[in-house]
Coordinates of C-alpha atoms in Angstrom, one line a residue:
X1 CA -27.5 -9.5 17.7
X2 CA -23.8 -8.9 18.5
X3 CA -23.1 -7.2 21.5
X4 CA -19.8 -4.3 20.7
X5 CA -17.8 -3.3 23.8
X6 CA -16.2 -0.7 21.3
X7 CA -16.2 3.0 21.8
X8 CA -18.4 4.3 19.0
X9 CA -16.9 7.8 18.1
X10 CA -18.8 10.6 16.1
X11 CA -16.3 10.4 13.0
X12 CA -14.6 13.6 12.3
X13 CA -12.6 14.5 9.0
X14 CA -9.4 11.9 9.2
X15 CA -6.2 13.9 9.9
X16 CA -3.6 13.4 7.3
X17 CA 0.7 14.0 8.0
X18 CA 2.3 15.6 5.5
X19 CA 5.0 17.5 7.3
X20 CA 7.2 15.2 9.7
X21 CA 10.5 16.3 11.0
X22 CA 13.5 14.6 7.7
X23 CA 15.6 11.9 9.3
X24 CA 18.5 11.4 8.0
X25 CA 18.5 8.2 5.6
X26 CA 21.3 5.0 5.7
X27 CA 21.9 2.4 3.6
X28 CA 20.9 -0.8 4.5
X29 CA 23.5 -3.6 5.5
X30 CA 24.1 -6.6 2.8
X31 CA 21.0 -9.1 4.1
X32 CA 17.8 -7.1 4.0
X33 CA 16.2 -9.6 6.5
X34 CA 17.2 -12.3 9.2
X35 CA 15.5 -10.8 12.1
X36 CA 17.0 -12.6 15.6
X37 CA 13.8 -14.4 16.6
X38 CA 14.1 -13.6 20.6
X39 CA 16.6 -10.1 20.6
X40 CA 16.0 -6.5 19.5
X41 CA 17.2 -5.9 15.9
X42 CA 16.2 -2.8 14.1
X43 CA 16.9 -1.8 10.2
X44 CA 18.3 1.7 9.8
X45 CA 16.5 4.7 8.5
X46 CA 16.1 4.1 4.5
X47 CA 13.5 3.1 2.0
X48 CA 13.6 -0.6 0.6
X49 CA 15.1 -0.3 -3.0
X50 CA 12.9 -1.8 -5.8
X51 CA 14.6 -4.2 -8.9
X52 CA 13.1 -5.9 -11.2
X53 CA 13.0 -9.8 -10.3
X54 CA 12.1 -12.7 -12.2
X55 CA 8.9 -13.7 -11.3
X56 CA 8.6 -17.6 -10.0
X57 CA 4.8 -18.8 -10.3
X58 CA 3.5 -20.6 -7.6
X59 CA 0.0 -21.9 -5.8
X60 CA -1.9 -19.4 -3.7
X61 CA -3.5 -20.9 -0.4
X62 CA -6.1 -17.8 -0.6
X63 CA -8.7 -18.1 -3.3
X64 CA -8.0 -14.9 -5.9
X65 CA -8.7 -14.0 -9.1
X66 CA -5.8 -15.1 -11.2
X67 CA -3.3 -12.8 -11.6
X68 CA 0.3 -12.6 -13.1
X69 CA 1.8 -10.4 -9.3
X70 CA -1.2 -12.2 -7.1
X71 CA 1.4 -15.7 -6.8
X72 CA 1.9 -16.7 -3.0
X73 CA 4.9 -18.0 -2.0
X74 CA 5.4 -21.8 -1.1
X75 CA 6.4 -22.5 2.5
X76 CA 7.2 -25.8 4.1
X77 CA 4.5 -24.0 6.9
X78 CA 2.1 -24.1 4.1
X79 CA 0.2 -27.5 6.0
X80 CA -0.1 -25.2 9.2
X81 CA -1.4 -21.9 7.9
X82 CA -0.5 -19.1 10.0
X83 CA -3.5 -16.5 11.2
X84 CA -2.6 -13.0 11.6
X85 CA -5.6 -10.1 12.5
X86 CA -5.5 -6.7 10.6
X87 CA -8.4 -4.6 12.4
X88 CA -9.2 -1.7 11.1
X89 CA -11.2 1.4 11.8
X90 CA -12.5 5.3 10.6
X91 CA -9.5 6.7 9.3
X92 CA -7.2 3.8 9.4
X93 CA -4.2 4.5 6.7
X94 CA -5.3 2.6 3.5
X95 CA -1.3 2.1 2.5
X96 CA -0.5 0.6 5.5
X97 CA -3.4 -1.9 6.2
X98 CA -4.0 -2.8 2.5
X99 CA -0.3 -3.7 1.9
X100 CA -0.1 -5.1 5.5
X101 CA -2.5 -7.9 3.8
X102 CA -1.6 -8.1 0.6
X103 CA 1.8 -8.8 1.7
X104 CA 0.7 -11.1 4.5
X105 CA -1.4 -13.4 2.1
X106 CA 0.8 -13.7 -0.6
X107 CA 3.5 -15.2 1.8
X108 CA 0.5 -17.5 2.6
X109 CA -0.5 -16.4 5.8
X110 CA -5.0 -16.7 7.0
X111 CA -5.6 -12.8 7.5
X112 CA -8.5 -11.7 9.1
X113 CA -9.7 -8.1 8.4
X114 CA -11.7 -7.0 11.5
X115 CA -13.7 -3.8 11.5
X116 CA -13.9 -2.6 15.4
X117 CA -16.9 0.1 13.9
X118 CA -20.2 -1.2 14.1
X119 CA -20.5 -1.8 9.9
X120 CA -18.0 -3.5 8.5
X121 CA -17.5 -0.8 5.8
X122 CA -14.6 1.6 6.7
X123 CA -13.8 4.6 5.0
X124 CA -10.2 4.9 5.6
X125 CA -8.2 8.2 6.0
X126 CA -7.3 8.8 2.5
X127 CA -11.6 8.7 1.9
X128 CA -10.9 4.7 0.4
X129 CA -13.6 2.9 1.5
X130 CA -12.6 -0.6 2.8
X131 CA -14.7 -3.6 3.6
X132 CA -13.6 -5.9 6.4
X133 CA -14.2 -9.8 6.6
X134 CA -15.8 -9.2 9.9
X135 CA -16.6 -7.1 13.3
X136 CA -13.8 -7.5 16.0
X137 CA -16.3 -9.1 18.2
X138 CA -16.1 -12.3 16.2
X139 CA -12.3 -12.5 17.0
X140 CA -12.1 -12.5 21.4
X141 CA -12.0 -16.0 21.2
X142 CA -9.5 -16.4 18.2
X143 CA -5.9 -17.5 18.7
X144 CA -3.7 -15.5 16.0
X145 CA 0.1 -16.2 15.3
X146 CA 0.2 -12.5 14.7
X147 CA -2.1 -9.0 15.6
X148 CA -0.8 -6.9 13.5
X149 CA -2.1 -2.7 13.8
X150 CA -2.1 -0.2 10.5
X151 CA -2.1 3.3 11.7
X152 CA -3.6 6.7 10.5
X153 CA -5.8 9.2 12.3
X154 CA -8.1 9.2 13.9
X155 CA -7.8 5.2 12.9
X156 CA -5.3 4.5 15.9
X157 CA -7.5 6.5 18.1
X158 CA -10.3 4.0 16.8
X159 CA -8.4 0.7 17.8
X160 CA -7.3 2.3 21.0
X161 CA -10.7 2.7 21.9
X162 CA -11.9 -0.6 21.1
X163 CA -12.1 -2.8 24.4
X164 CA -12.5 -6.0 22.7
X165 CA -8.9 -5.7 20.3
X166 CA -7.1 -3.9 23.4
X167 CA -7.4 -7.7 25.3
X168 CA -6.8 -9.1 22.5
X169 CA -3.5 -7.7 21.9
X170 CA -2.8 -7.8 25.6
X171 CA -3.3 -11.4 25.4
X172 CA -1.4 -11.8 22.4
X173 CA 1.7 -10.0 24.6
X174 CA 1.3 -11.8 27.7
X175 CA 1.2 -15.2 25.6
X176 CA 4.4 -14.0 23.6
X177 CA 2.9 -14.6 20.2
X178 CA 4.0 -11.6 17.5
X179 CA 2.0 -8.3 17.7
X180 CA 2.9 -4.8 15.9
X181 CA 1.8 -1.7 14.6
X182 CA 3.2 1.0 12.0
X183 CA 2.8 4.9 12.2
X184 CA 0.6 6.0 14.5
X185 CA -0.5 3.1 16.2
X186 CA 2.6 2.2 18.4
X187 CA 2.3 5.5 19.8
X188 CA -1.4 6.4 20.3
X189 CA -2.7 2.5 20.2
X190 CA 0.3 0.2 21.9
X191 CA 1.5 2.7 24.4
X192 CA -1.7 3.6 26.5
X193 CA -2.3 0.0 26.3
X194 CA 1.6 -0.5 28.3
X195 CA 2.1 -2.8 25.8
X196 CA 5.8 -0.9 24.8
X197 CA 7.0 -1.5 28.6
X198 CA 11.1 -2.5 27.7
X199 CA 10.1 -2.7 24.3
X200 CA 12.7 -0.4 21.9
X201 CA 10.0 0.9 19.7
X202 CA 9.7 3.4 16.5
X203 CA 6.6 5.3 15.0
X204 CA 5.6 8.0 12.7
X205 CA 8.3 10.7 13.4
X206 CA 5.7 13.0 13.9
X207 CA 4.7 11.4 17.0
X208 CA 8.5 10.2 18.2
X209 CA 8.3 12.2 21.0
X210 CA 5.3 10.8 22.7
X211 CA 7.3 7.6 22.9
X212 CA 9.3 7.3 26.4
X213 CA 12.8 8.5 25.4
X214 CA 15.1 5.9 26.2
X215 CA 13.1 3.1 24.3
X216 CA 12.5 5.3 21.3
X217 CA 14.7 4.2 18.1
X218 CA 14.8 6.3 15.1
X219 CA 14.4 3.4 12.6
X220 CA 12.1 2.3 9.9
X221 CA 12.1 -1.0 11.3
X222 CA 12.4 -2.2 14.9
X223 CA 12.2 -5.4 15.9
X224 CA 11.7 -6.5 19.7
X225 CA 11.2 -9.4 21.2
X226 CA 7.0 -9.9 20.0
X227 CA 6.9 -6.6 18.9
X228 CA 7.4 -5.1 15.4
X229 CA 7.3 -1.2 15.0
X230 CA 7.5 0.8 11.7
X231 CA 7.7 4.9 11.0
X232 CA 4.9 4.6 7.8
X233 CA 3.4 4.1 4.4
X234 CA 6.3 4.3 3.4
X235 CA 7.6 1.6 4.9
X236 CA 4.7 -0.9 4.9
X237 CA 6.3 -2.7 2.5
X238 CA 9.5 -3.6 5.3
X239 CA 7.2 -4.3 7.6
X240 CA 5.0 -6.2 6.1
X241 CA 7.8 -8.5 5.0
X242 CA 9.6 -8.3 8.7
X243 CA 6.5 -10.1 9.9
X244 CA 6.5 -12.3 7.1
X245 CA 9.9 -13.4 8.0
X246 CA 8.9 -13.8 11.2
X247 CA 6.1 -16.1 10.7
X248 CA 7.4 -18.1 7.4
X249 CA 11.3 -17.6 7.3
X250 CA 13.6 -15.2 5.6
X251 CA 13.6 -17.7 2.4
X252 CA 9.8 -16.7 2.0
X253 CA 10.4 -12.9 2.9
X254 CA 13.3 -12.5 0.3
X255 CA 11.4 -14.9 -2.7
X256 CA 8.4 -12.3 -1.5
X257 CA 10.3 -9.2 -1.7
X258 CA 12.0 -10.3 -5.4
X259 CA 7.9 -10.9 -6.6
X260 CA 7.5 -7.3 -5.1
X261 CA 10.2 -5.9 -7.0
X262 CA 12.1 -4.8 -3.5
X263 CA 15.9 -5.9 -3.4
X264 CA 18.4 -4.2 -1.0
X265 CA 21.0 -4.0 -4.0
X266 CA 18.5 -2.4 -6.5
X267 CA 20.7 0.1 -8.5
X268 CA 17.6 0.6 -11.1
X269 CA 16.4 4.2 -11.7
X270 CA 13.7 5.9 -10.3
X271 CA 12.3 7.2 -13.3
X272 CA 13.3 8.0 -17.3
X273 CA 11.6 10.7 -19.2
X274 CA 11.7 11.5 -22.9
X275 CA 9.9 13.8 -25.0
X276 CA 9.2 16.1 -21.9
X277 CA 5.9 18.3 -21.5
X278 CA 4.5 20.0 -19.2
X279 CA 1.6 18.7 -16.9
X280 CA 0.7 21.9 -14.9
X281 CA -3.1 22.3 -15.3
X282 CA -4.7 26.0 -13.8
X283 CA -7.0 24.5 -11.9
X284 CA -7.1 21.0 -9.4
X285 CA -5.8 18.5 -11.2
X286 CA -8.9 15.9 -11.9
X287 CA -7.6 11.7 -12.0
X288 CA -9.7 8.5 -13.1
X289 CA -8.9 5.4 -12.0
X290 CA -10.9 2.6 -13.3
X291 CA -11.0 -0.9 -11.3
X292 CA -12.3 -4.5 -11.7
X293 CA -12.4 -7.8 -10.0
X294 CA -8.9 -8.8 -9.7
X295 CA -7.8 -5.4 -10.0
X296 CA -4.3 -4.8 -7.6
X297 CA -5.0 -4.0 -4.0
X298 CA -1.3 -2.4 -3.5
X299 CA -1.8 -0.4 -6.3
X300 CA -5.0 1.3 -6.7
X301 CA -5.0 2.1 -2.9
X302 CA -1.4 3.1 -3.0
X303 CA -1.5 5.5 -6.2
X304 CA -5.1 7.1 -5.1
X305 CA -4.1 7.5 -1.8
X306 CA -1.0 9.9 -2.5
X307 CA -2.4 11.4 -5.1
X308 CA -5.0 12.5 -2.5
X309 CA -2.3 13.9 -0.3
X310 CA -1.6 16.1 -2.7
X311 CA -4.7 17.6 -3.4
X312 CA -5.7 15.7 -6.4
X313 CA -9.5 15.2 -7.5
X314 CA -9.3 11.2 -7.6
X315 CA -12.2 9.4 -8.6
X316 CA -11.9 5.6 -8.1
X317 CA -14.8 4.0 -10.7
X318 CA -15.8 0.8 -10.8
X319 CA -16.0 -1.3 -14.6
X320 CA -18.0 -3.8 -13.2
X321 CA -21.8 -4.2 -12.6
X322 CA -21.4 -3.1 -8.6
X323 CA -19.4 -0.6 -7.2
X324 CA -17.9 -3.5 -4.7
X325 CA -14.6 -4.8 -6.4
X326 CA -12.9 -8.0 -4.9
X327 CA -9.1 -7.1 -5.2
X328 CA -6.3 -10.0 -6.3
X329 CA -5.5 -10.9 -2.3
X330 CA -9.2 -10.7 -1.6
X331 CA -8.9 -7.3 -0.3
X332 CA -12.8 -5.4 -0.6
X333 CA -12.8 -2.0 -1.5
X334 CA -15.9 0.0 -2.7
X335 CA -15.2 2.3 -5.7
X336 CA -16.9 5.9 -6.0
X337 CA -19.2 5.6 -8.6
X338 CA -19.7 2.9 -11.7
X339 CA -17.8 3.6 -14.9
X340 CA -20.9 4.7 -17.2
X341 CA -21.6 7.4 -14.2
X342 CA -17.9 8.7 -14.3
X343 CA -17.7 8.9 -17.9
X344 CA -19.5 12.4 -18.5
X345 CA -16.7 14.1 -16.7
X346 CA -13.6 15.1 -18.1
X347 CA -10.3 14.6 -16.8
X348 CA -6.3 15.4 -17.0
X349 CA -5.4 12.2 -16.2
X350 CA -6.5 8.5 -16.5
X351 CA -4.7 5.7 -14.8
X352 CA -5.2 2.1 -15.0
X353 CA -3.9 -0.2 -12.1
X354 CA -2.9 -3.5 -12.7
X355 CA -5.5 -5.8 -13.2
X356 CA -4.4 -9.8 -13.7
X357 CA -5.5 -11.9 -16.1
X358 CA -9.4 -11.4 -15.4
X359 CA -9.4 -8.0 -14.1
X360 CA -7.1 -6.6 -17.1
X361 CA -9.1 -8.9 -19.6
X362 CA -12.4 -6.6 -17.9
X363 CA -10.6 -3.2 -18.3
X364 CA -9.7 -4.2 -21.8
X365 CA -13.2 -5.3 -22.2
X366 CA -15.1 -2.0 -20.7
X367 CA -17.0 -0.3 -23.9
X368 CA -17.4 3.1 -22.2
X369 CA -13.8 2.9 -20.6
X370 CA -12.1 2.5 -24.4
X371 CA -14.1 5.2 -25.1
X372 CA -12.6 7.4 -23.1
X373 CA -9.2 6.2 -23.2
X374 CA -9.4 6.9 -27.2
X375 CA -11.2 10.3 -26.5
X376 CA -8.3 11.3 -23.7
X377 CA -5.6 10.8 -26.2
X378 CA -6.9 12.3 -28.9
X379 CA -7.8 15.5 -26.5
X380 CA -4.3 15.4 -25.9
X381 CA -4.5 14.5 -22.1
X382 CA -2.6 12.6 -20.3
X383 CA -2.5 8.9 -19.8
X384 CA -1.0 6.3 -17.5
X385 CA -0.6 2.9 -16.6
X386 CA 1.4 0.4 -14.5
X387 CA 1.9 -3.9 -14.2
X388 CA 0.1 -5.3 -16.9
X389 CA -2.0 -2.7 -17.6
X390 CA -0.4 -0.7 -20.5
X391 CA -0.9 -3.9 -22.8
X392 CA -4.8 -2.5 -22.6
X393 CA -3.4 0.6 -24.1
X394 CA -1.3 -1.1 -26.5
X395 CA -4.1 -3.2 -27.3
X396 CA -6.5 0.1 -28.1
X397 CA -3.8 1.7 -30.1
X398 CA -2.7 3.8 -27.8
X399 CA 1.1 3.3 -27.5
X400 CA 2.0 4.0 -31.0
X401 CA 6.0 5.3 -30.9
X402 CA 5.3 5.5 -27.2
X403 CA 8.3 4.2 -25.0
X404 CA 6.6 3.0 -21.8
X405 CA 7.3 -0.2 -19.3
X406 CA 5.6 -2.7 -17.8
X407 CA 5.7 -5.8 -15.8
X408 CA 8.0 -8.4 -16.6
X409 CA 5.3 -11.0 -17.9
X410 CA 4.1 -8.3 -20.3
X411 CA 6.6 -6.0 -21.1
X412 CA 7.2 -7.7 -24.6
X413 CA 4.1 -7.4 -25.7
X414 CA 4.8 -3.7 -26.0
X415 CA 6.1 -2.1 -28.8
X416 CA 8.3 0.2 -27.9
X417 CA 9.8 -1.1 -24.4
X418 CA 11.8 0.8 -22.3
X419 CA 13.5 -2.3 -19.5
X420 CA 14.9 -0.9 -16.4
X421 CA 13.4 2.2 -14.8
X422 CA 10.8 2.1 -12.1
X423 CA 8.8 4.9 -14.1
X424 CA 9.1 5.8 -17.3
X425 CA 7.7 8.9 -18.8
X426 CA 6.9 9.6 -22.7
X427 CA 5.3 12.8 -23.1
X428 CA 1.5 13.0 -21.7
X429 CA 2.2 9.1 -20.8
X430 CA 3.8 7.6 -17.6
X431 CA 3.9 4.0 -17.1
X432 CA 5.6 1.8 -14.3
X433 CA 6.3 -1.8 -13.6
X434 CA 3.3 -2.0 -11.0
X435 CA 3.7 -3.3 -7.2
X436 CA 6.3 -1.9 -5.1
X437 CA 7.1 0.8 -7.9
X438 CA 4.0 2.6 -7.5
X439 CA 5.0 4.8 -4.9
X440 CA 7.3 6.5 -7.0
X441 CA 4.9 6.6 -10.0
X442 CA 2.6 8.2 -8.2
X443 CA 5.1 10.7 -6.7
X444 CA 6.3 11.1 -10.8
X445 CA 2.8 12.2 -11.4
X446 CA 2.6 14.3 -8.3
X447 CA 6.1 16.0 -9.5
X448 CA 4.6 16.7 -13.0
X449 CA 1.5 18.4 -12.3
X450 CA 2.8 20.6 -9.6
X451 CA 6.9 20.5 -9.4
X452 CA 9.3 18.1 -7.3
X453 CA 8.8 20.6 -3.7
X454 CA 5.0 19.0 -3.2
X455 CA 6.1 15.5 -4.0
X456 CA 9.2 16.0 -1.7
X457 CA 6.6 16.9 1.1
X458 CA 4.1 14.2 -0.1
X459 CA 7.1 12.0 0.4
X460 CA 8.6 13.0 3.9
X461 CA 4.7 12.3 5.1
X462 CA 5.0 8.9 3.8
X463 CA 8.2 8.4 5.2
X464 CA 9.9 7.4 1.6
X465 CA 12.8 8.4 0.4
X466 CA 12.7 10.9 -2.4
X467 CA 15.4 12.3 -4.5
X468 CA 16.3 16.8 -2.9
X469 CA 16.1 17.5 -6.6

């Protein structure tokens, strides 16, 4: 049996931030990346723009379920894979490790997922519940090219404790390979550990002011020496791809960052709405969100995990035979409940992530889930879908003189396209291109079932830009 040298704490309700102190936001200079390998460099306070990008298939070097967003970028590294560790813990932020990995894979990178709990099962602090590759104990003898630490409370406290990932990460310092962390972790994980000695560092504004004064920088990405820093959720996505760049080169960052849909230049618009309604609902609003193998990491967690922040009844519910779904980068989440046990309840809103080619194909599939995609429209509730997903509602009959977008592989396959926004809105429907662009769908939906004030606040907790009014 394994022997643990982590801190085993009783787990207590995860703390979510909502609330941080607004910084003031910048535009970003003309080259989103080209981080100077051996100096400090830091990118100013913003929120990566999104564009829609041609998409450029290519060969993944982690085995997924096929998928039209789950391509990997070709490197000339590819013959000496990079390793990068992602530990994770009780009340880890889902956002920030699932996109940390997702990202991190697609550019072709060997992540490791390590649990530093005793199971390997992890409920996260938005109440996902994530399944590690292994325990940390099976990684003190692993060389990584990268150590790489999501935040969240009480997940930082979680890592901080854990004896076996603190040497770890102090070895990775002392050895000058890359190490990290985003939100919470650079401030209650790196900093007891002293590794932030000299180090210009940024974290969750929230917690800026534990961070020793004259090496704090107010930036969403900072960039120093080994270590990278970020502020939050929000910015996982320029994280993520500062490390990439790091590890693979700023070709494979920016042809990452097109598949993502994130381009420094995007002039696209956040959202369009026609045929306008009103989503307010007198009691908590109540949200499906069916999954399947091959189902979108980036987007189920991202879209359940703010619409928990704002108090919305999210159940996550699985079309398979097993609650266990195997995400498109290989990412293991655990959903609620199956489908056929979530289908006697009604709800205002049902949203289907993109799925790929298989995990669409089983969402299209799913008896009882057409059922009540045909019974929610004809109820007159409301209805969503991003990536590839609204050709299942297309498919069903459900899109008839409906404007609504979609990825670029399937966007033609819609009747009534709208090409251009990040969100679009028609009605009791909202649709998005998928990736990246869920953040703001999910704010959308936030906005439309209790105003633009709680999606504002959703938003300054994630650290993303949002729109005063």
């Amino acid at each position: 049996m394994e022997s643990l040298s982590c801190l085993v704490l009783k787990p207590s309700p995860p703390t979510r931030l909502f609330f941080p102190p607004r910084i003031p936001q910048m535009a970003l200079p003309g080259s989103t990346f080209g981080f100077p390998p051996s100096m400090d460099y830091q990118l100013p306070i913003t929120t990566a723009k999104l564009a829609l990008k041609p998409i450029r298939a290519s060969t993944s070097t982690v085995p997924t379920t096929p998928s039209t967003t789950s391509t990997v970028a070709s490197s000339p590294t590819a013959a000496s894979t990079k390793k990068a560790l992602v530990p994770i813990g009780f009340g880890t932020e889902e956002m920030e490790a699932v996109i940390l990995v997702d990202v991190l894979r697609r550019a072709g990178a060997e992540v490791t997922v390590a649990s530093v709990e005793p199971q390997l099962e992890v409920h996260a602090s938005g109440g996902t519940k994530l399944v590690a590759d292994t325990r940390i104990s099976t990684c003190s003898d692993r060389v990584f090219d990268l150590v790489a630490l999501p935040g969240g409370m009480p997940g930082s406290a979680q890592l901080r404790d854990c004896e076996i990932l603190k040497k770890i990460t102090s070895k990775q310092a002392e050895e000058k390979r890359l190490y990290g962390g985003i939100s919470t972790a650079p401030a209650v994980t790196l900093l007891p550990w002293g590794l932030l000695k000299r180090k210009r560092t940024t974290c969750h504004p929230a917690f800026f002011d534990r961070l020793p004064t004259f090496w704090a920088v107010k930036s969403n990405i900072q960039v120093s020496g080994e270590l990278t820093t970020s502020q939050g959720p929000g910015t996982s996505f320029l994280f993520a791809l500062a490390l990439v760049e790091q590890l693979f080169g700023e070709s494979v960052a920016r042809e990452i960052g097109e598949l993502l849909f994130m381009h420094s230049a995007d002039d696209k618009p956040r959202k369009e709405e026609f045929n306008k309604v009103d989503w307010a609902v007198s009691h908590t609003p109540r949200v499906l969100v069916p999954v399947a193998n091959g189902s979108e990491e980036i987007e189920i967690v991202t879209i359940v995990d703010i619409l928990r922040r704002a108090k919305v009844d999210v159940v996550v519910a699985s079309v398979e035979k097993s609650v266990k779904i195997l995400a498109s980068q290989g990412v293991k989440i655990i959903a609620d409940k199956l489908i056929g046990d979530a289908a006697g309840s009604i709800y205002d809103l049902i949203i289907l992530p993109q799925g790929g080619v298989a995990g669409t194909g089983q969402l299209q599939k799913s008896r009882i889930l057409k059922k009540l995609l045909k019974e929610q429209d004809a109820a007159g509730r409301m209805l969503g879908a991003v990536c590839s997903s609204p050709t299942v509602l297309h498919k069903h009959g459900l899109l008839k003189e409906k404007k609504a977008t979609a990825h670029p592989s399937a966007i033609t396959e819609l009747s009534n396209p709208v090409d251009g926004p990040k969100v679009v809105i028609d009605g009791k429907l909202i649709t998005s291109m998928g990736l990246a662009t869920v953040s703001d769908f999910a704010l959308a939906i936030v906005s439309k079932f209790f105003g633009h004030a709680r999606a504002r606040s959703v938003a300054e907790g994630l650290v993303f830009e949002y729109p005063r009014s």
